[in-house]
PDB file of C-alpha atoms in Angstrom:
ATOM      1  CA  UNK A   1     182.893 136.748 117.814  1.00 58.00           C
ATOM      2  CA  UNK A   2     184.258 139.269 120.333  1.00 74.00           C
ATOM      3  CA  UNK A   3     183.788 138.814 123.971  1.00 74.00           C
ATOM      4  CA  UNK A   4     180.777 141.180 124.191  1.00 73.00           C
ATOM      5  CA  UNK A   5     178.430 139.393 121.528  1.00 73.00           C
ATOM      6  CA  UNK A   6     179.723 135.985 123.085  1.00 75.00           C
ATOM      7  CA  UNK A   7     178.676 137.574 127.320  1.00 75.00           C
ATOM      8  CA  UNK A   8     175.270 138.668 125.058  1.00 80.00           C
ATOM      9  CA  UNK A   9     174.456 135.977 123.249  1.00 80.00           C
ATOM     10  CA  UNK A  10     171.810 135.497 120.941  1.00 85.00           C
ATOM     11  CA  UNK A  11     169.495 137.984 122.946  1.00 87.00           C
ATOM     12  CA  UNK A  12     171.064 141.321 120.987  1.00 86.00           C
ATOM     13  CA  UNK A  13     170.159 139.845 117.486  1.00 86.00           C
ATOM     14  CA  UNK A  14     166.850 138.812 118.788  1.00 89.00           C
ATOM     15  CA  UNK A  15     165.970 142.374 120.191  1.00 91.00           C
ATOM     16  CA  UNK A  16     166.651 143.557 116.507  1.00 90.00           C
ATOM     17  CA  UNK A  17     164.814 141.050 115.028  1.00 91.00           C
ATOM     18  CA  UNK A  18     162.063 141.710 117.312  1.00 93.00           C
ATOM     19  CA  UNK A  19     162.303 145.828 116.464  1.00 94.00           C
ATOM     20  CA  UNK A  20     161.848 145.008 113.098  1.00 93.00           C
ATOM     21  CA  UNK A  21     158.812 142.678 113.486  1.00 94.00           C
ATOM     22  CA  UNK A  22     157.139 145.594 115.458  1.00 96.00           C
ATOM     23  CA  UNK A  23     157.912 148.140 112.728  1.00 96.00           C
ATOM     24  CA  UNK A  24     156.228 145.771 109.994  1.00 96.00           C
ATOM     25  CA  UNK A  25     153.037 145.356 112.400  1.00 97.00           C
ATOM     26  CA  UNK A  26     152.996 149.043 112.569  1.00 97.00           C
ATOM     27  CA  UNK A  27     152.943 149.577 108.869  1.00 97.00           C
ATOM     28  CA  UNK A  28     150.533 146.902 108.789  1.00 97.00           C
ATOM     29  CA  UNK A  29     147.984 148.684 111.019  1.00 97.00           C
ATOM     30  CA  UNK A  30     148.925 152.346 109.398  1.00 98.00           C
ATOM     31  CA  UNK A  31     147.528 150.928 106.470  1.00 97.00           C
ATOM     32  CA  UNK A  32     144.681 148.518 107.074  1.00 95.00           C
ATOM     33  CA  UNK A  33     142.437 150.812 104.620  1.00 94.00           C
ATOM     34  CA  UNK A  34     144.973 151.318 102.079  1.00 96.00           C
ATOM     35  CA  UNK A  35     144.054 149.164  98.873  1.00 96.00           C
ATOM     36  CA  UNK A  36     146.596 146.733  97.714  1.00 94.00           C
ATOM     37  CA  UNK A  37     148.319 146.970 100.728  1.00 96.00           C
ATOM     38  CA  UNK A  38     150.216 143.476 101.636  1.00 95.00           C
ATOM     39  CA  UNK A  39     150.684 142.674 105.549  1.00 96.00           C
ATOM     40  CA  UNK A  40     153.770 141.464 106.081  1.00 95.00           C
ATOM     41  CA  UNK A  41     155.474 140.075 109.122  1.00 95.00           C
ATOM     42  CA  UNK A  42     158.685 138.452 110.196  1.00 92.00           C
ATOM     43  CA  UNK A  43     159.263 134.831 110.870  1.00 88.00           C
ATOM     44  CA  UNK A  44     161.446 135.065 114.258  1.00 81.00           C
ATOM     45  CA  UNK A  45     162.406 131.416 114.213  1.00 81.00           C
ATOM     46  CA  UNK A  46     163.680 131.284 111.063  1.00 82.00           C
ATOM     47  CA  UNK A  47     166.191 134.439 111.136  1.00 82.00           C
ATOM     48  CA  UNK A  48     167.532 133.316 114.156  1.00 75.00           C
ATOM     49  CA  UNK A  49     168.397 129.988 112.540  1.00 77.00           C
ATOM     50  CA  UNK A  50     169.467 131.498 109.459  1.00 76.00           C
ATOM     51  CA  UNK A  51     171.771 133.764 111.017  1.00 69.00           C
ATOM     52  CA  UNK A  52     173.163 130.808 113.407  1.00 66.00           C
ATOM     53  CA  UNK A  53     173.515 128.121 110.329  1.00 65.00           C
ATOM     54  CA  UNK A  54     174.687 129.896 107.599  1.00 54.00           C
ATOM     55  CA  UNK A  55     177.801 129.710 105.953  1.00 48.00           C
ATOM     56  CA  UNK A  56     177.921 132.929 104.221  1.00 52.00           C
ATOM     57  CA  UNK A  57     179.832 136.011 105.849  1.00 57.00           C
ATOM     58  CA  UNK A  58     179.361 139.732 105.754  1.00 57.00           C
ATOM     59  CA  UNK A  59     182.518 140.670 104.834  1.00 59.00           C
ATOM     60  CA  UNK A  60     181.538 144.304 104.420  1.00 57.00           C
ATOM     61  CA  UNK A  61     179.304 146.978 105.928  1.00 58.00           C
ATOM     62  CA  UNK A  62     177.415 147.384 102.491  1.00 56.00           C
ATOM     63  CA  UNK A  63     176.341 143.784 102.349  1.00 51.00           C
ATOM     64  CA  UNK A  64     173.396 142.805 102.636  1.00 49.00           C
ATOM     65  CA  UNK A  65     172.818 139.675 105.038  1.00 52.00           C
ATOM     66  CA  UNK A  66     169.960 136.490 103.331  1.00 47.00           C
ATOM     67  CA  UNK A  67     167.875 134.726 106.241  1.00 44.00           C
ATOM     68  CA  UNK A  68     166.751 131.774 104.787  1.00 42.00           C
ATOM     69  CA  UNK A  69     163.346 133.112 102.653  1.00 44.00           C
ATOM     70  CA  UNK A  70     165.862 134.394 100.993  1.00 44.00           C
ATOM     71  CA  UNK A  71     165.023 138.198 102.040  1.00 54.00           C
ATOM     72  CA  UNK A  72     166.789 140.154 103.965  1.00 53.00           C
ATOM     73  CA  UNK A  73     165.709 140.177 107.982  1.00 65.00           C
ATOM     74  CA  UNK A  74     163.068 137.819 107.254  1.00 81.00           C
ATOM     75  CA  UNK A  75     160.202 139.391 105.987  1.00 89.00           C
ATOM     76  CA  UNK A  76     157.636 137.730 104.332  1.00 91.00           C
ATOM     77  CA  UNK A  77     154.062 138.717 103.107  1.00 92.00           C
ATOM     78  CA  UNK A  78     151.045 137.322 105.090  1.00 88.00           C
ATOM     79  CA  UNK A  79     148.521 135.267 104.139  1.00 88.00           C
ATOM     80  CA  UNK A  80     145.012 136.111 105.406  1.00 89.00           C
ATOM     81  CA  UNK A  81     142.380 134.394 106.661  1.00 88.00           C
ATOM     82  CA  UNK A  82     139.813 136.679 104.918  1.00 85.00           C
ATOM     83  CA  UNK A  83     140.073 137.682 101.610  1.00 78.00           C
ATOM     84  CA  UNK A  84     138.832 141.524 100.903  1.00 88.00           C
ATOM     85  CA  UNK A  85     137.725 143.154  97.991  1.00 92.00           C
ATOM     86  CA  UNK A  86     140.263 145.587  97.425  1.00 94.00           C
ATOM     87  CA  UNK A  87     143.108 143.264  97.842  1.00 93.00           C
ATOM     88  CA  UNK A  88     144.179 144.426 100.934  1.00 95.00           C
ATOM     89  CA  UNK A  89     145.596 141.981 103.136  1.00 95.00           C
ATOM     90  CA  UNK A  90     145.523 143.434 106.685  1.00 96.00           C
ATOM     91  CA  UNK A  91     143.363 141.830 109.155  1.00 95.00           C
ATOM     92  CA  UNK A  92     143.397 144.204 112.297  1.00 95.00           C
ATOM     93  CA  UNK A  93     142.266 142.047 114.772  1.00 95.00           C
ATOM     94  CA  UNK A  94     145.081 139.704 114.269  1.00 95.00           C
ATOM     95  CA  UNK A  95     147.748 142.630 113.818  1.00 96.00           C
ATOM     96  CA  UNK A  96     146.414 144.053 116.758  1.00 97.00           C
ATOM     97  CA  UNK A  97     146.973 140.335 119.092  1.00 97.00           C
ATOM     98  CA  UNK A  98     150.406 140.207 116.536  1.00 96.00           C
ATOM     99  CA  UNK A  99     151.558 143.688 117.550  1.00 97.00           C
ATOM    100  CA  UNK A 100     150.547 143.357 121.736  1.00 97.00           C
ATOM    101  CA  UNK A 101     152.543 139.938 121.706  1.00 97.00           C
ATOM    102  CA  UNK A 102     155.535 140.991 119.703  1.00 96.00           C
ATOM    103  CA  UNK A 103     155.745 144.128 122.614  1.00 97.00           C
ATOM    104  CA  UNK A 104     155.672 141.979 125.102  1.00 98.00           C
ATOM    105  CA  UNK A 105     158.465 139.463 123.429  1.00 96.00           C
ATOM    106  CA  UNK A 106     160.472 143.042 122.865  1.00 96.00           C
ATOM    107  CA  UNK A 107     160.105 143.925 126.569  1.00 97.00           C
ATOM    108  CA  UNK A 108     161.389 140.156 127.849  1.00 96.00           C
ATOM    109  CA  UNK A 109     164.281 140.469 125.229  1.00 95.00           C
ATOM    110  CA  UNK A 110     165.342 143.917 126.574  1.00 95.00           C
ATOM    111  CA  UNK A 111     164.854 142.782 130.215  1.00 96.00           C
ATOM    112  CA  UNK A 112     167.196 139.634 129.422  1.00 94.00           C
ATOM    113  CA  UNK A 113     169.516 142.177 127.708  1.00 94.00           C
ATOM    114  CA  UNK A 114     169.923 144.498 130.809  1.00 93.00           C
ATOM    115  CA  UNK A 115     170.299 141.860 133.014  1.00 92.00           C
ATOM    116  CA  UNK A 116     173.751 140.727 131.379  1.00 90.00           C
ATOM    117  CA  UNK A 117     174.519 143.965 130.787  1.00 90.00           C
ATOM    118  CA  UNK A 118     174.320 144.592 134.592  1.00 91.00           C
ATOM    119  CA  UNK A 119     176.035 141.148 135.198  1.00 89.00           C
ATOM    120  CA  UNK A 120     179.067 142.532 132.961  1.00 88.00           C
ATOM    121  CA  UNK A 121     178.886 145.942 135.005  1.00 90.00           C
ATOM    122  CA  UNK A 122     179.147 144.494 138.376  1.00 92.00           C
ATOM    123  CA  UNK A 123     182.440 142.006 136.741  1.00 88.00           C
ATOM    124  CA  UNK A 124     184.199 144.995 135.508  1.00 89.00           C
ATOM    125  CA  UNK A 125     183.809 147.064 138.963  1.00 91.00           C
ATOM    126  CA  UNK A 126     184.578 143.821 141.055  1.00 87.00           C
ATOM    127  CA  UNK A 127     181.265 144.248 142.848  1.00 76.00           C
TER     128      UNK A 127
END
């Protein structure tokens, strides 16, 4: 670990992780008519931990890093609390709460993010 991700923390994996929870909850809404469709969202929690416990190693850029579902950043399909008739799987109202909380955990990430970033500025200029 190099002395930027160390003065970062876990905060610059988290904002990723976050990103890619809003992009599912996105897709989710963009297709709450389409039949079939499958919501899926990402278990924050668990990536983190993965990502912190494991003892496998990217040892390229081509690899392809397992969180412990055993997919890549997490993902996992949603189960609802409805069941609809043409298999679709996206509840709105809950995407909808899902998608305005995960903005607001995005926005408190990126907040902490700038703040060390600033921190590090002000260290480097002696301010």
């Amino acid at each position: 670990m190099n002395m930027i991700d160390s003065a970062l923390g876990v905060h610059a994996q988290a904002l990723s992780v976050r990103s890619r929870r809003m992009e599912l909850l996105g897709l989710n809404i963009a297709n709450s008519d389409t039949p079939s469709f499958k919501a899926k969202d990402v278990d924050f929690k668990s990536v983190l931990q993965a990502t912190h416990s494991s003892s496998l190693s990217i040892t390229n850029k081509g690899h392809v890093p397992l969180t412990a579902s055993g997919s890549p950043d997490g993902e996992m399909y949603r189960i609802p609390f409805d069941t609809s008739f043409d298999g679709n799987t996206v509840e709105m109202s809950v995407e909808q709460a899902k998608f305005g909380q995960a903005a607001a955990d995005y926005q408190a990430t990126l907040n902490i993010l700038e703040n060390r970033i600033g921190g590090i500025r002000k260290a480097l200029r002696g301010d």
